[in-house]
mmCIF file of C-alpha atoms and ligand atoms in Angstrom:
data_model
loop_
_atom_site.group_PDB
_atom_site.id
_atom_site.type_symbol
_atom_site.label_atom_id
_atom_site.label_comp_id
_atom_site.label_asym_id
_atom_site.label_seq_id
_atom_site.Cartn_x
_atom_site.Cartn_y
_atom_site.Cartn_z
ATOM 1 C CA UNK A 11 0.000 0.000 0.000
ATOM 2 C CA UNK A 12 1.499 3.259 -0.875
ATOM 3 C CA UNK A 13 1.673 6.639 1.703
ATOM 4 C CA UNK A 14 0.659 9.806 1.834
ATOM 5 C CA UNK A 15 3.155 12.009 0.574
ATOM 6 C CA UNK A 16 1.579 15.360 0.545
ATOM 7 C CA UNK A 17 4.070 17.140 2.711
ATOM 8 C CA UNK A 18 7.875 18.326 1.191
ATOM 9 C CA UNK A 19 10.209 15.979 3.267
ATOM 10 C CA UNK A 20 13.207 17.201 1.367
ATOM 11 C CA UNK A 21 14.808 20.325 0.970
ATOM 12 C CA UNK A 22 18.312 21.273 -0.546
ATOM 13 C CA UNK A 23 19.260 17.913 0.067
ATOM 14 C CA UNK A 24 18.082 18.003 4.169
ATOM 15 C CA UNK A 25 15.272 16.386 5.697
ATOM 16 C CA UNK A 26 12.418 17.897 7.374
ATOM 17 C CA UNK A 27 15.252 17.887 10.759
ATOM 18 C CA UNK A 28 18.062 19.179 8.958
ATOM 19 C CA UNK A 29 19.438 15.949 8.866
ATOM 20 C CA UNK A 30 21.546 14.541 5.753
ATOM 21 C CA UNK A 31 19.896 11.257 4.004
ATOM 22 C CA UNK A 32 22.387 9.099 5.986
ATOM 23 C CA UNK A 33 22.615 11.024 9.373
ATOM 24 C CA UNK A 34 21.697 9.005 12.365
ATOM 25 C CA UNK A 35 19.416 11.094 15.123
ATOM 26 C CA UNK A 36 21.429 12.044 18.197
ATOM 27 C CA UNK A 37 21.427 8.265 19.851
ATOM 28 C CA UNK A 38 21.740 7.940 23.726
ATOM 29 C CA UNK A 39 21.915 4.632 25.748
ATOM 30 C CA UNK A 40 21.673 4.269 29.383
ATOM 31 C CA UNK A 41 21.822 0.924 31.248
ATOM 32 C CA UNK A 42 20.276 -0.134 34.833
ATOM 33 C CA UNK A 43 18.157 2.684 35.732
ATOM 34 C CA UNK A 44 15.134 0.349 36.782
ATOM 35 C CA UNK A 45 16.805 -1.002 40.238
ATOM 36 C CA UNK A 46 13.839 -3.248 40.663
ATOM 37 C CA UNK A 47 14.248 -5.038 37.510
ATOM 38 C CA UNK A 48 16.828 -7.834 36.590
ATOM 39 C CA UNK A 49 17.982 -5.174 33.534
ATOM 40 C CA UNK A 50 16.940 -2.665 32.341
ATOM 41 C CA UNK A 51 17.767 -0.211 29.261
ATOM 42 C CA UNK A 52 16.366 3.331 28.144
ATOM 43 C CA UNK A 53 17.562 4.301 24.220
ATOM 44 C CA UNK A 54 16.829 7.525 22.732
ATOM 45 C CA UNK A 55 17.141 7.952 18.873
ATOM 46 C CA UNK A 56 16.132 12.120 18.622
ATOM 47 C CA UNK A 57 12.774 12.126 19.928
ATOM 48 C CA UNK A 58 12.290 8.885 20.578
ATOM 49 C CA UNK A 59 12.630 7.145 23.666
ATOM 50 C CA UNK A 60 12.232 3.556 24.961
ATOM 51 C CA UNK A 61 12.575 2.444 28.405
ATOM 52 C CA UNK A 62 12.951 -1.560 28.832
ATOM 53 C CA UNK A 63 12.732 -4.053 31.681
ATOM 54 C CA UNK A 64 13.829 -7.223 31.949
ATOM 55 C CA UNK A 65 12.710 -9.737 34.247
ATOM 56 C CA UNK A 66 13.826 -13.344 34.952
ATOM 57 C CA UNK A 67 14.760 -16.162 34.095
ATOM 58 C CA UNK A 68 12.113 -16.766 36.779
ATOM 59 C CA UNK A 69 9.736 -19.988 37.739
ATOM 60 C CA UNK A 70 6.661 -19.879 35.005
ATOM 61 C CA UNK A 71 3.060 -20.636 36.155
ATOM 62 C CA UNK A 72 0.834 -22.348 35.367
ATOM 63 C CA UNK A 73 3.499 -25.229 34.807
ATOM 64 C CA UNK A 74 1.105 -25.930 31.423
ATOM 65 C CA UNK A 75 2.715 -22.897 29.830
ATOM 66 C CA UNK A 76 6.317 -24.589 30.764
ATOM 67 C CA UNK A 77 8.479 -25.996 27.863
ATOM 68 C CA UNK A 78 10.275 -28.563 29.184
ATOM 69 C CA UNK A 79 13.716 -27.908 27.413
ATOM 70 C CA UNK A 80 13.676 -24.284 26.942
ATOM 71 C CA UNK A 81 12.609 -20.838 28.585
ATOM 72 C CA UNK A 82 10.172 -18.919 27.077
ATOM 73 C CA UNK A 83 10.360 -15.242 25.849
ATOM 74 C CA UNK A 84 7.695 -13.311 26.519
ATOM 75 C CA UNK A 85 7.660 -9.307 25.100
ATOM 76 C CA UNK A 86 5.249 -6.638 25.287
ATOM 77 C CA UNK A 87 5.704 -3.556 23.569
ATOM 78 C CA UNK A 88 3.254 -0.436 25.074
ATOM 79 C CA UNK A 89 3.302 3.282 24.043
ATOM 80 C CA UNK A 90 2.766 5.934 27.307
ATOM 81 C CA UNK A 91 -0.652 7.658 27.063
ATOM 82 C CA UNK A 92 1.867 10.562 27.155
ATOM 83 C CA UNK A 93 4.341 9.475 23.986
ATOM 84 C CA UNK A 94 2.312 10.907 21.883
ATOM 85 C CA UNK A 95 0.643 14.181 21.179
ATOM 86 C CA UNK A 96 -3.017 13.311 21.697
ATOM 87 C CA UNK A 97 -3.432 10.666 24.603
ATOM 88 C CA UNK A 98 -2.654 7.604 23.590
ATOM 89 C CA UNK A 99 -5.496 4.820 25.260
ATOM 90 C CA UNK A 100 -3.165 2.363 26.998
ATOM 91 C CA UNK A 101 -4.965 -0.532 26.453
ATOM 92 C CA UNK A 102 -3.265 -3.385 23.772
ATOM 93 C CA UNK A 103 -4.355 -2.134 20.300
ATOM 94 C CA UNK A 104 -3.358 -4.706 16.882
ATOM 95 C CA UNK A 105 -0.161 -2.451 15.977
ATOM 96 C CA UNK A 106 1.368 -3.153 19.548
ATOM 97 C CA UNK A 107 0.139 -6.410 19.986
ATOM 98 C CA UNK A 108 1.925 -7.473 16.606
ATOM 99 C CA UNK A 109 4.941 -5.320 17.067
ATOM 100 C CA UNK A 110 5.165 -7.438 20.543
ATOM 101 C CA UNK A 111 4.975 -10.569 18.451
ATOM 102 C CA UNK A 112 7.677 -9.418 15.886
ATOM 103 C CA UNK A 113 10.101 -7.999 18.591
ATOM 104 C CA UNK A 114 10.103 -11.716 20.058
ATOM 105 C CA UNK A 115 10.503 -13.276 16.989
ATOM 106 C CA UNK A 116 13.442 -10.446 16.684
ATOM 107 C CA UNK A 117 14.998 -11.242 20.298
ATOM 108 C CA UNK A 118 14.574 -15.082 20.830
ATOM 109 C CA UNK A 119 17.137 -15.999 18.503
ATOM 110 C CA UNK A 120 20.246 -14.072 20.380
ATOM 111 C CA UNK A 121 19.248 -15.640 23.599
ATOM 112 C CA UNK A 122 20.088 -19.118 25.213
ATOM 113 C CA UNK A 123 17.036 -19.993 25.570
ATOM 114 C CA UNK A 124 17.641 -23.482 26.430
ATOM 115 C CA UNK A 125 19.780 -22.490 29.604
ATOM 116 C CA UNK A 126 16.682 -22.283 31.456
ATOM 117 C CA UNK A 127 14.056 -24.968 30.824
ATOM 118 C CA UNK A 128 10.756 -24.159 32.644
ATOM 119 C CA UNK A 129 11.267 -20.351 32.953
ATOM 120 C CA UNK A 130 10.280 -17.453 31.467
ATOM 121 C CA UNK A 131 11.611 -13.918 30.548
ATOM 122 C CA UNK A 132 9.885 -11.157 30.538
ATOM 123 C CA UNK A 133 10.801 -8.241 28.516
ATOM 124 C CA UNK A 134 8.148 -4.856 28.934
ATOM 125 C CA UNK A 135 8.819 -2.306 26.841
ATOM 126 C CA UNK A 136 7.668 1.327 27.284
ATOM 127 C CA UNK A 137 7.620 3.685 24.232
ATOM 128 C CA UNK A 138 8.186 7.410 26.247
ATOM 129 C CA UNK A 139 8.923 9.156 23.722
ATOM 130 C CA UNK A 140 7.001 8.332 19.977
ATOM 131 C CA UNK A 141 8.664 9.976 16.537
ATOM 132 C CA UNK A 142 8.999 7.971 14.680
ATOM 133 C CA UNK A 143 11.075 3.992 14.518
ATOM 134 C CA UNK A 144 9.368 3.095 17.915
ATOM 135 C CA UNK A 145 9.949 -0.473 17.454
ATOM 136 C CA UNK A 146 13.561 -0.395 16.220
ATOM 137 C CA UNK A 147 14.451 2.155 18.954
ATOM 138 C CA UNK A 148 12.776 -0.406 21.634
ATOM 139 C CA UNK A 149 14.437 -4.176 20.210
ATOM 140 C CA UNK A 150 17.775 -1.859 20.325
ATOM 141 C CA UNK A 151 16.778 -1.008 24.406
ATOM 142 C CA UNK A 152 15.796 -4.849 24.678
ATOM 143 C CA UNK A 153 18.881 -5.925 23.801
ATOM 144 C CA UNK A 154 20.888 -3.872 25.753
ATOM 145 C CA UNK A 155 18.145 -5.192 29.083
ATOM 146 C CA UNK A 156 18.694 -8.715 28.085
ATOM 147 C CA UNK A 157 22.265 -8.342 27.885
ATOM 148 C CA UNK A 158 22.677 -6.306 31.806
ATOM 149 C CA UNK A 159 20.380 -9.138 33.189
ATOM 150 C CA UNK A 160 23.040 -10.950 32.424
ATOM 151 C CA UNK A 161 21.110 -13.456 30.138
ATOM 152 C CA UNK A 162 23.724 -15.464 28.308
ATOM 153 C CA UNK A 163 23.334 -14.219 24.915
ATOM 154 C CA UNK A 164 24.830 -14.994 21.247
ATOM 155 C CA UNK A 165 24.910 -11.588 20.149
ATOM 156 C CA UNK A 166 23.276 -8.589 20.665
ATOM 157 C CA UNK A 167 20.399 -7.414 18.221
ATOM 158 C CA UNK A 168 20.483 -4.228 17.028
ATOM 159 C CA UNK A 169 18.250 -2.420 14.680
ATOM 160 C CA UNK A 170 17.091 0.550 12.761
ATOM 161 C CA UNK A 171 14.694 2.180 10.017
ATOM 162 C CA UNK A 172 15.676 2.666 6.410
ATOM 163 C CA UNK A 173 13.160 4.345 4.255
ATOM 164 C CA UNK A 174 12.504 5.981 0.587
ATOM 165 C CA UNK A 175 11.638 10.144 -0.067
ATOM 166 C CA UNK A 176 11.587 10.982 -3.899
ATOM 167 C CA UNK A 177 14.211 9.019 -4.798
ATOM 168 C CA UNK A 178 16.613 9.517 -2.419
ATOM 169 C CA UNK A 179 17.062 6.834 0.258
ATOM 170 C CA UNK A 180 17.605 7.376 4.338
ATOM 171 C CA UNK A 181 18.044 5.692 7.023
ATOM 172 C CA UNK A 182 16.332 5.999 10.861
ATOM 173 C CA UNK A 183 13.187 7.622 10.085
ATOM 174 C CA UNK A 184 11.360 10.464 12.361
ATOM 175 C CA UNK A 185 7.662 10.760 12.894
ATOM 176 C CA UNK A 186 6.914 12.728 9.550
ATOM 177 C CA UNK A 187 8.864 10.830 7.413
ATOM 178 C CA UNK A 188 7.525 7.475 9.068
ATOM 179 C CA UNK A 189 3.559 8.765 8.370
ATOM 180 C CA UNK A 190 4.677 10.354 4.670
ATOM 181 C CA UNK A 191 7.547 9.010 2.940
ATOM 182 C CA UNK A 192 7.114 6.552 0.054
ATOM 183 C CA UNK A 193 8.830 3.372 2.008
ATOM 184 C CA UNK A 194 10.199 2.517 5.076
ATOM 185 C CA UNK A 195 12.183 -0.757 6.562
ATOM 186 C CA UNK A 196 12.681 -1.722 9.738
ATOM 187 C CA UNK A 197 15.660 -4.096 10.028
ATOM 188 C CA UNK A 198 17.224 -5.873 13.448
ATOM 189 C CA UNK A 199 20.201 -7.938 12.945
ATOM 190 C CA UNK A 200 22.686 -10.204 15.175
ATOM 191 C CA UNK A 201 25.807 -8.555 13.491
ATOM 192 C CA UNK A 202 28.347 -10.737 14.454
ATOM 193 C CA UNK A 203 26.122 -13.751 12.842
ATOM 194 C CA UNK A 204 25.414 -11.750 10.002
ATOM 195 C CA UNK A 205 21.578 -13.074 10.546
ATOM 196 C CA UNK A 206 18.470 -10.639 9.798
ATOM 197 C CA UNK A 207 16.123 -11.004 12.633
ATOM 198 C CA UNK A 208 13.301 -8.748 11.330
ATOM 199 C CA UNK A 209 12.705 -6.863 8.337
ATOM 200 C CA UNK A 210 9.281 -5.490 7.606
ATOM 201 C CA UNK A 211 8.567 -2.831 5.086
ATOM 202 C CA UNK A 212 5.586 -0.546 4.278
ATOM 203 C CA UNK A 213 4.796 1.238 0.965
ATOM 204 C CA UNK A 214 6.728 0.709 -2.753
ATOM 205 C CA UNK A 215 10.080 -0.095 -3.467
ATOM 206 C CA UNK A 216 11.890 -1.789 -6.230
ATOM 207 C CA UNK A 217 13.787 -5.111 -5.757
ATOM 208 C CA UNK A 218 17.512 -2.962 -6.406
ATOM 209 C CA UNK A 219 16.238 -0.493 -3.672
ATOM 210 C CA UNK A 220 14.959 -2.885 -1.122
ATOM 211 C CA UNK A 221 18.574 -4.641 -1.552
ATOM 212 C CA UNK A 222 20.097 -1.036 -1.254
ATOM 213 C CA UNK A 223 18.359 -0.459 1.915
ATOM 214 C CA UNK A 224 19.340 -3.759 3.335
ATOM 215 C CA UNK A 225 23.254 -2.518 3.220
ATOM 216 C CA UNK A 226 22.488 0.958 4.462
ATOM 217 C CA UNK A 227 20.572 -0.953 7.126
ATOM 218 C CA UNK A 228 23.546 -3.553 8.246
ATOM 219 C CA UNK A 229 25.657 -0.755 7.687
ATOM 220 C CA UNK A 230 24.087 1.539 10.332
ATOM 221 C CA UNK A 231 22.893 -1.477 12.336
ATOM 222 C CA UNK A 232 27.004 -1.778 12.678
ATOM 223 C CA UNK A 233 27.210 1.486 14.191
ATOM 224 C CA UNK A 234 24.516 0.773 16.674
ATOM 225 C CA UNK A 235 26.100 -2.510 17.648
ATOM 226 C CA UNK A 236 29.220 -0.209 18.275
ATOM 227 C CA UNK A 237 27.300 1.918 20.666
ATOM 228 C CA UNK A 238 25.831 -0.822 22.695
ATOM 229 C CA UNK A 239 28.961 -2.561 23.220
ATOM 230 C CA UNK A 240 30.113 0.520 24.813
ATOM 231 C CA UNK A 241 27.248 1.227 26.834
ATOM 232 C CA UNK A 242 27.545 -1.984 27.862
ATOM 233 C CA UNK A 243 31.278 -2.028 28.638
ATOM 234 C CA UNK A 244 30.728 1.620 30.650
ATOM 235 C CA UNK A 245 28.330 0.056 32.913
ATOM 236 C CA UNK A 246 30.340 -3.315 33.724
ATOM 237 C CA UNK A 247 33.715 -1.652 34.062
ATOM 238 C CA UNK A 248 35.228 -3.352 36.721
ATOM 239 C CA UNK A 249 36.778 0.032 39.082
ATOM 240 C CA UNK A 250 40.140 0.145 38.831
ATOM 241 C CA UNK A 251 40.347 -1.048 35.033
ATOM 242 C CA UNK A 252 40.800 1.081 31.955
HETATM 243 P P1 LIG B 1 7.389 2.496 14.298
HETATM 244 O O1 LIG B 1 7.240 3.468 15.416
HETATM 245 O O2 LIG B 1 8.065 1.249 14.715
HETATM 246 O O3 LIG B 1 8.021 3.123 13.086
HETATM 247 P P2 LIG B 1 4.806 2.678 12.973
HETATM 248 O O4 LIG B 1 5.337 2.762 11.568
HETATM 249 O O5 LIG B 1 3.569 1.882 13.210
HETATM 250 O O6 LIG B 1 5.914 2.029 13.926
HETATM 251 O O7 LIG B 1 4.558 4.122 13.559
HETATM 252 C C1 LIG B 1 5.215 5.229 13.041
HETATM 253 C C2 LIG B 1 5.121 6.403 13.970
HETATM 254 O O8 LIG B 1 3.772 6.880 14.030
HETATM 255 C C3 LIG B 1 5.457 6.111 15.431
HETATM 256 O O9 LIG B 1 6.832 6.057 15.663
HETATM 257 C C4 LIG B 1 4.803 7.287 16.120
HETATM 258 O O10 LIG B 1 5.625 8.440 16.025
HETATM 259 C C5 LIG B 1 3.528 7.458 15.298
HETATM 260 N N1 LIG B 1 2.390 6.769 15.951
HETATM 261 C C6 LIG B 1 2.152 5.457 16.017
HETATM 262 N N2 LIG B 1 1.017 5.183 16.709
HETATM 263 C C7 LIG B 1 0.531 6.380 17.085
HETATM 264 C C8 LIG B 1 -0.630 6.805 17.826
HETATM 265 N N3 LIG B 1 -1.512 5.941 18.336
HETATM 266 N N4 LIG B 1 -0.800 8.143 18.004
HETATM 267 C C9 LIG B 1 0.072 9.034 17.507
HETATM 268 N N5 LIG B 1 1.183 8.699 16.804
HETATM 269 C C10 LIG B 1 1.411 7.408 16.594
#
């Protein structure tokens, strides 16, 4: 299905934030900050915030939902009444209830899930903050909470939004240009595997672009990776060691 493209996205080669068609937003990542939780994560790409919680592995009940050789994963992905600039209604709508579903498919693959047979993990995420790649911004801030649980992992996933104005392509979408360009992507990889562990796209693109946007994506997933190995290594310095 194609978008509405009735507002100019582009001008002199910026986008409607100044940004160039291959500029990040300003990204921040901060680790713990939920002491009750096992870990916890808040990411902010521009104006666009997700704060995760991670709890578990813990005992599941009832034992029926068990599996007997594996934990399960269990995600939900919510958006404040207050992300947003008309209250959003808390309550599970379809988009969140499928972008839950897709984030787990996204996140089960990194972790070791059979480490801890009869468990589960529970991974809430809060959108604080909605412009635009909610769901990108949020596996990235999942990851990050898996990882400072200290869940044994086989990567980290990180993610981000590619996307089509005109003719020119970007990468890590706001708001606007999420509601009006022609196409967007949102990607999440395990970049040391090399393995895609979601891609969904809206609106038209051509088979050369959609494989163009797939490198700009692992290209800028790469960066992201970066920055979450650092955030990570920040928090876990052991005192005393450079
Ligand atoms: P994503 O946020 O992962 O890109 P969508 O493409 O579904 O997912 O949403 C695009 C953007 O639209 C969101 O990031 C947010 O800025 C805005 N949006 C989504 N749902 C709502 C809502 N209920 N009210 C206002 N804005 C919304």
């Amino acid at each position: 299905m194609g978008k509405k493209t009735n507002i100019q996205l582009m001008v002199d080669g910026r986008r409607i934030d100044g940004r160039l068609p291959e500029q990040l937003r300003e990204i921040e990542m901060k680790i713990g900050e939920i002491e009750n939780a096992d870990g916890s994560a808040r990411v902010r790409f521009g104006n666009t915030e997700a704060l995760v919680a991670v709890y578990g592995p813990r005992s599941l009940f009832p034992k029926f939902l068990q599996e007997s050789d594996m934990a399960i994963l269990r995600v939900v992905y919510s958006m404040a009444p207050f992300s947003v600039d008309e209250r959003k209604n808390p309550a599970p709508d379809r988009r969140s209830i499928e972008i839950s579903k897709v984030t787990k498919d996204a996140l089960s693959g990194a972790v070791f899930l059979e480490e801890f047979p009869r468990t589960v993990i529970d991974v809430y995420e809060y959108i604080i903050q909605a412009d635009g790649s909610t769901r990108v911004t949020a596996i990235n801030a999942a990851s990050l909470a898996l990882a400072s649980a200290g869940i044994p992992m086989k990567d980290l996933v990180a993610a981000c939004s590619v996307g089509k104005i005109g003719d020119v392509l970007i990468v890590d979408l706001c708001g606007k240009e999420d509601n009006y360009s022609e196409s967007d992507m949102a990607v999440a990889m395990m970049p040391s595997k090399g393995l895609i562990t979601l891609l969904q796209m809206d609106g038209r693109l051509t088979k050369e672009e959609v494989l163009q946007l797939l490198k700009k994506a692992e290209e800028n997933c790469k960066k992201i990776y970066e920055m979450q190995k650092k955030a990570l290594l920040e928090k876990f310095k052991v005192v005393g060691e450079d």
